[in-house]
Coordinates of N, CA and C in Angstrom, one line a residue:
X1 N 158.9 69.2 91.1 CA 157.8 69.4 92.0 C 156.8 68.3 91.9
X2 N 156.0 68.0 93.1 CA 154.7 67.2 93.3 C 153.9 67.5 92.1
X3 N 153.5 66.7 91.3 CA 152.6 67.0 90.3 C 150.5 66.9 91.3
X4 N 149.9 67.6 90.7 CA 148.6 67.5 90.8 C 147.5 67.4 90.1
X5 N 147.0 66.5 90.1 CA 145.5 66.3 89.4 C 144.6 65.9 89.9
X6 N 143.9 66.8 89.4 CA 142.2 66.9 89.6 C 141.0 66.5 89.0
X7 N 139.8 66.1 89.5 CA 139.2 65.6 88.7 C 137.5 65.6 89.3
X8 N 136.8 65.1 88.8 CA 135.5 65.0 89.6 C 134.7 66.4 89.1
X9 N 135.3 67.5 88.5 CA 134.2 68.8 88.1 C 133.0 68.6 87.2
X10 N 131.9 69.5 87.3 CA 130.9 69.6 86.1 C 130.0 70.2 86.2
X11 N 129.2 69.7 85.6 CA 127.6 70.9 86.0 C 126.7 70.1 86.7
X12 N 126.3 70.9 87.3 CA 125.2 70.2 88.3 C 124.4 71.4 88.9
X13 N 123.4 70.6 88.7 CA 121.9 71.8 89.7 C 122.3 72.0 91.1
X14 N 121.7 72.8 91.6 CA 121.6 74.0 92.7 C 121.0 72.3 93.8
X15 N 121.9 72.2 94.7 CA 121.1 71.4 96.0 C 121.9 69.9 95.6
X16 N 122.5 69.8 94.5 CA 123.4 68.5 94.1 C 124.4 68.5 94.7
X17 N 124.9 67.6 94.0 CA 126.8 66.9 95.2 C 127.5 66.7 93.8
X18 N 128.9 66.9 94.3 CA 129.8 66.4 93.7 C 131.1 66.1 94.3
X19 N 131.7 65.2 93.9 CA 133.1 64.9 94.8 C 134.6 64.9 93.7
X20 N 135.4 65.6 94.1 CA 136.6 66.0 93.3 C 137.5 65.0 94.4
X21 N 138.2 64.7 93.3 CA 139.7 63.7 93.5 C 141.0 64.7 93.5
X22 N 142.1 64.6 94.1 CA 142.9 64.9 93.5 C 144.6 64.0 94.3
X23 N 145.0 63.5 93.2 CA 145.9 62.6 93.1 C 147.4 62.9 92.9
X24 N 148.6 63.2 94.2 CA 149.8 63.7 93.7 C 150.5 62.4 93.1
X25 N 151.8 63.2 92.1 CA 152.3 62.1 91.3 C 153.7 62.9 91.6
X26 N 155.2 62.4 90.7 CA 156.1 62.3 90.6 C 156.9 62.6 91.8
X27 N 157.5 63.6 92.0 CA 158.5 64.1 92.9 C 158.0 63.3 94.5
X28 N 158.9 62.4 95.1 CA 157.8 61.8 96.3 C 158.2 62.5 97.6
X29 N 157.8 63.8 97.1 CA 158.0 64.7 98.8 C 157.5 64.1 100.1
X30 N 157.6 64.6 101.1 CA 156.6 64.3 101.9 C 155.4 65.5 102.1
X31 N 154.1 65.2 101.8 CA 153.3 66.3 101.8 C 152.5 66.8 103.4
X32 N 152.9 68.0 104.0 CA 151.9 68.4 104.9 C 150.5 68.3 105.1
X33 N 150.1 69.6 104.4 CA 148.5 70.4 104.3 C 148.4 69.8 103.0
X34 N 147.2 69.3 102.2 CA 146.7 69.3 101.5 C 145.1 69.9 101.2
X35 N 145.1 70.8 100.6 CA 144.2 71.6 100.4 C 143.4 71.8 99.1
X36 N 142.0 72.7 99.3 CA 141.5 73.2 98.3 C 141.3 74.6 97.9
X37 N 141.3 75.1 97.1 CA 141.0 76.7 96.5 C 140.1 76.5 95.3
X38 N 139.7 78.0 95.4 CA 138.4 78.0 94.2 C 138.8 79.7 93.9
X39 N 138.6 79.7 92.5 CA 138.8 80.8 91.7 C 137.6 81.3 90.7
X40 N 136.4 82.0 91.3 CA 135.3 82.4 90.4 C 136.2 83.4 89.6
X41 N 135.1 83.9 88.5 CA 135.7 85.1 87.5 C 135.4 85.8 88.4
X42 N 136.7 87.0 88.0 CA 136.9 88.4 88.6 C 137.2 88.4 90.3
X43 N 137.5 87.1 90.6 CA 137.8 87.1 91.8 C 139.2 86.6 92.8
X44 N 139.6 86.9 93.8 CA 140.8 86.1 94.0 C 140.3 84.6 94.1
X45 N 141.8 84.3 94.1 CA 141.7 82.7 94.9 C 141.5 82.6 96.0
X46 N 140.4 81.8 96.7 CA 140.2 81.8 97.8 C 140.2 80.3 98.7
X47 N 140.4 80.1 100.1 CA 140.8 79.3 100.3 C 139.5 78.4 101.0
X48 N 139.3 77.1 100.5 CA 137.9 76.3 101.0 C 138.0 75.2 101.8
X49 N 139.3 74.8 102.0 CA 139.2 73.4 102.9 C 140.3 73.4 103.0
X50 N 141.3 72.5 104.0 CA 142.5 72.4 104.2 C 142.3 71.2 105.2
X51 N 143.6 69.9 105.3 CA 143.6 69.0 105.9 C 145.1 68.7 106.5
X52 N 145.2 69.3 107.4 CA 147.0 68.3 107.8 C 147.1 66.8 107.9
X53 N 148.8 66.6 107.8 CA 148.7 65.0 107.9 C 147.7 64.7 109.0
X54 N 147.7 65.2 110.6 CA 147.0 64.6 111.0 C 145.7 64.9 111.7
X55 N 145.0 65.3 110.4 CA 143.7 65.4 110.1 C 142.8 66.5 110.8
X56 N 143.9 67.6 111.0 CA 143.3 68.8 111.3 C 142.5 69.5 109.9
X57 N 141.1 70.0 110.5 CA 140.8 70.2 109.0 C 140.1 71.8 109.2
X58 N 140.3 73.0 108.3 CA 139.7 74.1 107.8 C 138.8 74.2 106.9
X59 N 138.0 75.2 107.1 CA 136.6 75.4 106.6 C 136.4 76.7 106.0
X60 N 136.4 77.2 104.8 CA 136.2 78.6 104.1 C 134.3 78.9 105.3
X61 N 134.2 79.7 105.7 CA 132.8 79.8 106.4 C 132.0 79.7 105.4
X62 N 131.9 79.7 104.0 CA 131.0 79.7 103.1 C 130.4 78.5 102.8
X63 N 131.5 77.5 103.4 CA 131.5 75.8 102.9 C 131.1 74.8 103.6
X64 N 131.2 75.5 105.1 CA 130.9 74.8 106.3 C 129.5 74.6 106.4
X65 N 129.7 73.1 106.9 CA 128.5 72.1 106.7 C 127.7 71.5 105.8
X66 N 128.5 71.8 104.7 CA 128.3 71.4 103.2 C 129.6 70.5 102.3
X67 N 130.6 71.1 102.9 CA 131.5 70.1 102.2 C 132.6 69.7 103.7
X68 N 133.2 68.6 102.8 CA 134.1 68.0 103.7 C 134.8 67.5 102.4
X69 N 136.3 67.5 103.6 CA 137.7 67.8 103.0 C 138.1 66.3 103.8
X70 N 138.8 65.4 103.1 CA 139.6 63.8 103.6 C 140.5 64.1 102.4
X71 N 141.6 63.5 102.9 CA 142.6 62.4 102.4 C 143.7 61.2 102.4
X72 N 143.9 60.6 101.8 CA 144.2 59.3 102.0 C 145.8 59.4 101.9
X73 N 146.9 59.2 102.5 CA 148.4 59.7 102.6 C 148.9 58.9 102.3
X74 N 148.4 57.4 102.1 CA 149.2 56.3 101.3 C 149.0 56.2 100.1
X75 N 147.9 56.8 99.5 CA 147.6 57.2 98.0 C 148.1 58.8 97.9
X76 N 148.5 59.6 98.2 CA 148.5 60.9 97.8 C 147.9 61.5 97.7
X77 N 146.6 61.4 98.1 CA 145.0 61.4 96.9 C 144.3 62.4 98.5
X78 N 143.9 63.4 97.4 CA 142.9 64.6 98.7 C 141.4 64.5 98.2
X79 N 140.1 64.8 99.0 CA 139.1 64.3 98.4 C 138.2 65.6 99.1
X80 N 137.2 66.0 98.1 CA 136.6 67.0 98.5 C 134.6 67.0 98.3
X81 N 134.1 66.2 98.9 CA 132.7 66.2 99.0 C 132.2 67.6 99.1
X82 N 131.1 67.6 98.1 CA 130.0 69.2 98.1 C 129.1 68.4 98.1
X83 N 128.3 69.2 99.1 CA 126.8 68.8 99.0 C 126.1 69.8 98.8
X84 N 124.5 69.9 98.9 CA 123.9 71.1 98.5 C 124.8 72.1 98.1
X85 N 125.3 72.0 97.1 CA 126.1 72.7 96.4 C 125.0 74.2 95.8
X86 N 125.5 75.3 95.6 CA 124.4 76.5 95.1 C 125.5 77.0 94.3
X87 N 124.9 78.4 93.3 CA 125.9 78.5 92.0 C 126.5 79.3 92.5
X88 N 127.1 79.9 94.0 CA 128.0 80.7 94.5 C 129.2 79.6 94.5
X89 N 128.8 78.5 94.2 CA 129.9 78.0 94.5 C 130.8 77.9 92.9
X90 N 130.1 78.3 92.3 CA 130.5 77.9 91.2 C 132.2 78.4 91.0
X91 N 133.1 78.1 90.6 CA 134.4 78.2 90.3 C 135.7 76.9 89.8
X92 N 136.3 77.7 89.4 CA 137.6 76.7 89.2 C 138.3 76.1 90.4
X93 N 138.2 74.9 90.7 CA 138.5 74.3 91.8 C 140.1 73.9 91.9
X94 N 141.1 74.5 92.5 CA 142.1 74.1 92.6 C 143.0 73.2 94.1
X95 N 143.7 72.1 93.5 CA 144.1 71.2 94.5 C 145.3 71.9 95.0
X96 N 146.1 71.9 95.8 CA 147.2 72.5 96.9 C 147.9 71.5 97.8
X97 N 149.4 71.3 97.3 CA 150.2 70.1 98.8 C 151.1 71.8 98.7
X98 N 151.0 71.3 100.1 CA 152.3 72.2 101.0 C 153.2 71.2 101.6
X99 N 154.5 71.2 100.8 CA 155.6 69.4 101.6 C 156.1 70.1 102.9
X100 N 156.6 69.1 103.5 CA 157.3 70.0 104.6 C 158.9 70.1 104.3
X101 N 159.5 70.5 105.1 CA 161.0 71.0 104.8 C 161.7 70.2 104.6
X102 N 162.9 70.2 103.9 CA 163.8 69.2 103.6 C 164.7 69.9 104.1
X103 N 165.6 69.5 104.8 CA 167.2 70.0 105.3 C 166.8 71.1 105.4
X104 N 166.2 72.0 106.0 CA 165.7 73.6 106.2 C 166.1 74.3 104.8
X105 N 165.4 73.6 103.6 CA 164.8 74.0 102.5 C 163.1 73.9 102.5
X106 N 162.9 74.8 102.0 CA 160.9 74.6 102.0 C 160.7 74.7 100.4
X107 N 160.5 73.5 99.9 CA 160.1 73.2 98.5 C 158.8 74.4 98.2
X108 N 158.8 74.5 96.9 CA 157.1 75.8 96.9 C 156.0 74.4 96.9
X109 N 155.0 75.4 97.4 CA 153.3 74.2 96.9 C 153.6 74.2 96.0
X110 N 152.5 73.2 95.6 CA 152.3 72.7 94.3 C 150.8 72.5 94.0
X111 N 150.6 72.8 92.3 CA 149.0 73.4 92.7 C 148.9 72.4 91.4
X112 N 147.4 72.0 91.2 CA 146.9 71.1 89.8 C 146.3 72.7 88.8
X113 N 146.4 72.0 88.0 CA 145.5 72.7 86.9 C 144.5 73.2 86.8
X114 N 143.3 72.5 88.0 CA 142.2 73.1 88.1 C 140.8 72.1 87.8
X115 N 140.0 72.5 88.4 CA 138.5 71.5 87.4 C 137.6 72.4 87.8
X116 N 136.5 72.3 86.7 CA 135.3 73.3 86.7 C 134.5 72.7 87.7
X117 N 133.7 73.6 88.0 CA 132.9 73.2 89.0 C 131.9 74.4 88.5
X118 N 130.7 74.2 87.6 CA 128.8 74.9 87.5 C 128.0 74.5 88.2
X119 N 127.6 75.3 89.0 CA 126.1 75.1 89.7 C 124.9 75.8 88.9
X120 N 124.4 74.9 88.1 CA 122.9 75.9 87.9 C 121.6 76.4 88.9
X121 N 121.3 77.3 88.7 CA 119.9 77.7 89.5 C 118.8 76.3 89.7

């Protein structure tokens, strides 16, 4: 499978930015949707941004007008800007490729590890 990594998480005050990387590696699928999810405690995973190859992009309503979702297809590389970030946002940030089909096989996503993401008051 597409490996993922993430990166860019930390703490940061209420009204700050941060930008998360996330870079696929080995298996050289061809990747669709590349996406984001966020996992507070006690909650599902839920879904925050999404970008197709050609550059159709989705918005969790929570996130709209605060972050934006790019990525680069010749690097692999999905990129997720927060701005005025507040501590609702606070969660484990997970990265998402959906490949598209091989011979009318559909590889599974493939998900990173995760990166923290604290918003303090």
């Amino acid at each position: 499978q597409v490996r993922l990594v993430e990166s860019g998480g930390g703490l940061v005050q209420a009204g700050g930015s941060l930008r998360l990387s996330c870079t696929a590696s080995g298996n050289h699928y061809d990747i669709n949707v590349m996406g984001w999810y966020r996992q507070a405690p006690g909650q599902q995973r839920e879904l925050v941004a999404t970008v197709e190859i050609g550059g159709i992009t989705h918005y969790a309503d929570s996130v709209k007008g605060r972050f934006t979702i790019s990525r680069d297809i010749a690097k692999n590389a999905a990129f997720l800007q927060m701005n005025n970030l507040k501590p609702e946002d606070t969660a484990v940030y997970y990265c998402n490729a959906k490949p598209r089909p091989i011979r009318g096989w559909m590889p599974p996503d493939s998900w990173g590890q995760g990166t923290q993401v604290t918003v303090s008051p």
